[in-house]
Coordinates of C-alpha atoms in Angstrom, one line a residue:
Chain A
X245 CA 90.4 102.1 81.8
X246 CA 89.1 105.0 83.9
X247 CA 86.2 103.9 86.0
X248 CA 85.1 102.4 89.3
X249 CA 86.1 99.3 90.8
X250 CA 83.9 97.4 93.4
X251 CA 84.8 94.4 95.4
X252 CA 83.9 91.7 96.1
X253 CA 81.6 91.0 92.9
X254 CA 79.5 88.8 95.2
X255 CA 79.4 87.4 98.7
X256 CA 77.3 85.2 101.0
X257 CA 77.6 86.4 104.5
X258 CA 76.4 84.9 107.8
X259 CA 74.1 87.1 109.9
X260 CA 76.0 89.0 112.6
X261 CA 79.2 89.2 110.7
X262 CA 81.0 92.5 109.8
X263 CA 81.4 93.2 106.0
X264 CA 83.3 95.9 104.3
X265 CA 82.3 96.6 100.4
X266 CA 85.2 98.2 98.6
X267 CA 84.9 101.1 96.1
X268 CA 87.8 102.7 94.2
X269 CA 87.7 105.4 91.5
X270 CA 90.5 106.8 89.4
X271 CA 88.6 109.6 87.9
X272 CA 89.6 112.0 90.7
X273 CA 85.8 112.6 91.4
X274 CA 84.9 114.6 94.3
X275 CA 81.6 112.9 95.0
X276 CA 81.0 109.3 95.7
X277 CA 77.6 107.4 96.5
X278 CA 76.4 104.1 97.7
X279 CA 73.0 102.7 96.4
X280 CA 71.3 99.6 97.0
X281 CA 69.0 98.1 94.5
X282 CA 66.2 95.9 95.4
X283 CA 63.3 94.4 93.3
X284 CA 60.4 96.9 93.1
X285 CA 62.2 99.6 94.9
X286 CA 64.8 100.8 92.4
X287 CA 68.0 102.4 93.5
X288 CA 68.1 103.8 97.0
X289 CA 70.7 105.9 98.3
X290 CA 72.6 104.6 101.6
X291 CA 75.4 107.2 102.1
X292 CA 77.3 109.7 100.1
X293 CA 80.4 111.8 100.2
X294 CA 80.6 115.2 98.6
X295 CA 84.5 115.3 99.0
X296 CA 87.2 113.6 100.8
X297 CA 86.7 113.8 104.6
X298 CA 83.0 114.6 104.6
X299 CA 80.1 112.0 104.4
X300 CA 76.3 112.4 104.5
X301 CA 73.4 109.9 105.2
X302 CA 70.9 108.9 102.3
X303 CA 67.5 107.5 102.5
X304 CA 68.5 104.1 104.1
X305 CA 71.4 104.5 106.3
X306 CA 70.7 102.5 109.2
X307 CA 73.0 99.4 109.6
X308 CA 75.7 100.9 107.2
X309 CA 78.7 103.1 107.8
X310 CA 81.1 104.9 105.4
X311 CA 84.3 106.7 105.4
X312 CA 86.1 108.9 102.9
X313 CA 89.8 109.1 104.0
X314 CA 90.9 110.0 100.5
X315 CA 89.4 111.0 97.1
X316 CA 89.7 107.4 95.5
X317 CA 88.2 105.2 98.1
X318 CA 84.8 104.9 99.5
X319 CA 84.1 101.8 101.5
X320 CA 80.8 100.8 102.9
X321 CA 80.8 98.8 106.2
X322 CA 78.1 96.5 107.6
X323 CA 78.7 96.4 111.2
X324 CA 76.4 93.3 111.8
X325 CA 74.8 92.0 108.9
X326 CA 71.0 91.0 108.9
X327 CA 69.0 89.2 106.1
X328 CA 67.2 92.6 105.2
X329 CA 70.7 93.8 103.8
X330 CA 70.6 91.1 101.1
X331 CA 70.8 93.3 98.1
X332 CA 72.9 94.5 95.2
X333 CA 75.1 97.3 96.1
X334 CA 76.2 99.9 93.8
X335 CA 79.0 102.4 94.2
X336 CA 78.9 105.6 91.9
X337 CA 80.8 108.7 91.6
X338 CA 80.6 112.1 89.8
X339 CA 82.8 115.2 89.4
X340 CA 80.9 117.2 91.8
X341 CA 77.7 116.7 93.6
X342 CA 75.9 118.7 90.9
X343 CA 77.0 115.9 88.5
X344 CA 76.4 117.8 85.3
X345 CA 78.3 115.0 83.5
X346 CA 76.2 112.3 85.2
X347 CA 77.2 109.6 87.4
X348 CA 79.6 106.7 86.7
X349 CA 78.7 103.4 88.4
X350 CA 80.6 100.4 89.4
X351 CA 79.7 96.9 88.2
X352 CA 78.0 96.1 91.7
X353 CA 78.2 93.7 94.5
X354 CA 75.7 91.1 95.1
X355 CA 75.4 90.4 98.9
X356 CA 73.4 87.7 100.4
X357 CA 73.0 87.7 104.2
X358 CA 71.9 84.2 105.5
Chain B
X294 CA 61.5 112.1 100.5
X295 CA 61.3 113.2 96.8
X296 CA 59.1 111.4 94.5
X297 CA 60.2 110.5 91.1
X298 CA 57.8 108.4 89.3
X299 CA 58.3 106.6 85.8
X300 CA 55.8 105.1 83.7
X301 CA 55.1 102.7 82.4
X302 CA 56.8 100.1 84.5
X303 CA 57.5 97.8 81.7
X304 CA 57.0 97.9 78.0
X305 CA 57.2 95.2 75.2
X306 CA 57.3 96.5 71.7
X307 CA 58.1 95.0 68.2
X308 CA 61.4 95.7 66.5
X309 CA 61.0 98.8 64.3
X310 CA 58.3 100.3 66.6
X311 CA 58.9 103.8 68.2
X312 CA 58.2 104.2 71.8
X313 CA 58.4 106.7 74.7
X314 CA 58.4 106.5 78.4
X315 CA 57.6 109.2 80.9
X316 CA 59.4 110.7 84.1
X317 CA 57.6 112.9 86.4
X318 CA 59.3 114.9 89.3
X319 CA 58.9 117.7 91.7
X320 CA 58.8 121.0 89.8
X321 CA 60.3 122.9 92.8
X322 CA 64.0 123.1 93.6
X323 CA 64.9 121.8 90.2
X324 CA 68.6 121.6 89.1
X325 CA 68.8 118.8 86.6
X326 CA 67.0 115.6 85.2
X327 CA 69.2 112.7 84.4
X328 CA 68.3 109.6 82.2
X329 CA 70.4 106.4 82.5
X330 CA 70.3 103.2 80.5
X331 CA 70.7 100.0 82.4
X332 CA 71.3 96.8 80.6
X333 CA 70.8 93.3 82.5
X334 CA 74.1 92.3 84.4
X335 CA 75.6 95.7 83.7
X336 CA 75.9 99.1 85.4
X337 CA 73.5 102.0 84.6
X338 CA 75.1 104.3 82.0
X339 CA 74.3 108.0 81.8
X340 CA 72.4 109.1 78.5
X341 CA 71.4 112.6 79.2
X342 CA 71.7 115.3 81.8
X343 CA 69.1 118.0 81.2
X344 CA 69.1 121.4 82.9
X345 CA 66.9 123.8 81.0
X346 CA 63.1 124.0 80.5
X347 CA 62.3 123.0 77.0
X348 CA 65.6 121.3 76.5
X349 CA 65.8 118.6 74.1
X350 CA 68.7 116.0 73.7
X351 CA 69.4 113.4 71.1
X352 CA 71.9 110.3 71.0
X353 CA 71.3 108.3 67.9
X354 CA 67.9 107.0 67.9
X355 CA 67.1 108.1 71.4
X356 CA 66.0 111.5 72.5
X357 CA 64.5 113.2 75.6
X358 CA 62.7 116.4 76.3
X359 CA 62.3 118.5 79.4
X360 CA 59.4 120.3 81.0
X361 CA 60.6 121.7 84.3
X362 CA 57.5 124.0 84.9
X363 CA 55.1 120.9 85.0
X364 CA 57.7 118.5 86.2
X365 CA 58.0 115.9 83.4
X366 CA 60.4 114.5 81.0
X367 CA 59.9 112.2 77.9
X368 CA 62.4 109.7 76.5
X369 CA 61.9 108.6 72.9
X370 CA 63.4 105.7 71.1
X371 CA 62.8 105.8 67.5
X372 CA 62.7 102.5 65.4
X373 CA 63.5 100.1 68.5
X374 CA 65.9 97.4 68.1
X375 CA 66.6 94.4 70.2
X376 CA 69.8 96.0 71.6
X377 CA 67.6 98.8 73.0
X378 CA 66.1 96.3 75.6
X379 CA 67.2 97.7 78.9
X380 CA 65.8 99.4 81.9
X381 CA 65.7 103.2 81.6
X382 CA 66.0 105.2 84.8
X383 CA 65.5 108.9 85.3
X384 CA 66.8 110.7 88.2
X385 CA 66.2 114.1 89.6
X386 CA 68.6 116.7 90.9
X387 CA 68.2 119.6 93.3
X388 CA 71.8 120.5 92.8
X389 CA 73.0 120.3 96.4
X390 CA 72.1 116.6 97.2
X391 CA 72.5 113.3 95.4
X392 CA 70.2 112.1 92.6
X393 CA 66.9 110.6 93.4
X394 CA 66.0 107.7 91.0
X395 CA 62.9 106.6 89.6
X396 CA 62.1 102.9 89.7
X397 CA 62.7 102.6 85.9
X398 CA 60.9 101.5 82.8
X399 CA 61.8 98.1 81.5
X400 CA 61.8 98.1 77.9
X401 CA 61.8 94.6 76.0
X402 CA 62.2 94.8 72.2
X403 CA 61.0 91.6 70.4
X404 CA 62.7 90.8 67.0

């Protein structure tokens, strides 16, 4: 089934550790996004990629990095995790940045930093 | 940072009631307004993408209207059913940047 796969589903991580959240799509979408969901704050954009080889910062990029080496994969890395990065992370994609067909979301990664 | 406001924050209705929510967004640099349905423990799913002022879209018992001049959109649910219980998100698009989401309206339909 075409869509987005995120891994892991959930993770408990010690503060200071490095962690990469994986996101893969098989829809050949050009644009991909990482959002975090926090209670009372809704979905906030961390980083995005308009097309393979390009990335951009969102509203809350600090402490996170991304890469887009190819069309399908858009990993999110936390270089040195802190408790404030405890959140649910959603990867999404769209055919283009204009997204006239809407976003397709992954199932999310629940990350707890202790 | 763009401000996308949704109201009410939460809503409880009886099965069979009709209901509506509001999304307010900037009226400048408008490209599209999205609505998503987000069930608990699942991912958001696109309902509508609306681009034209005065546009109306419908999917089953759910419909949406758009006013780009004054910067608001309404989502209507006719004859609410328990399976309509979800959080409904709207998101603003300027066309050249990613979507900015509102915080959502959480709907609970009581049987």
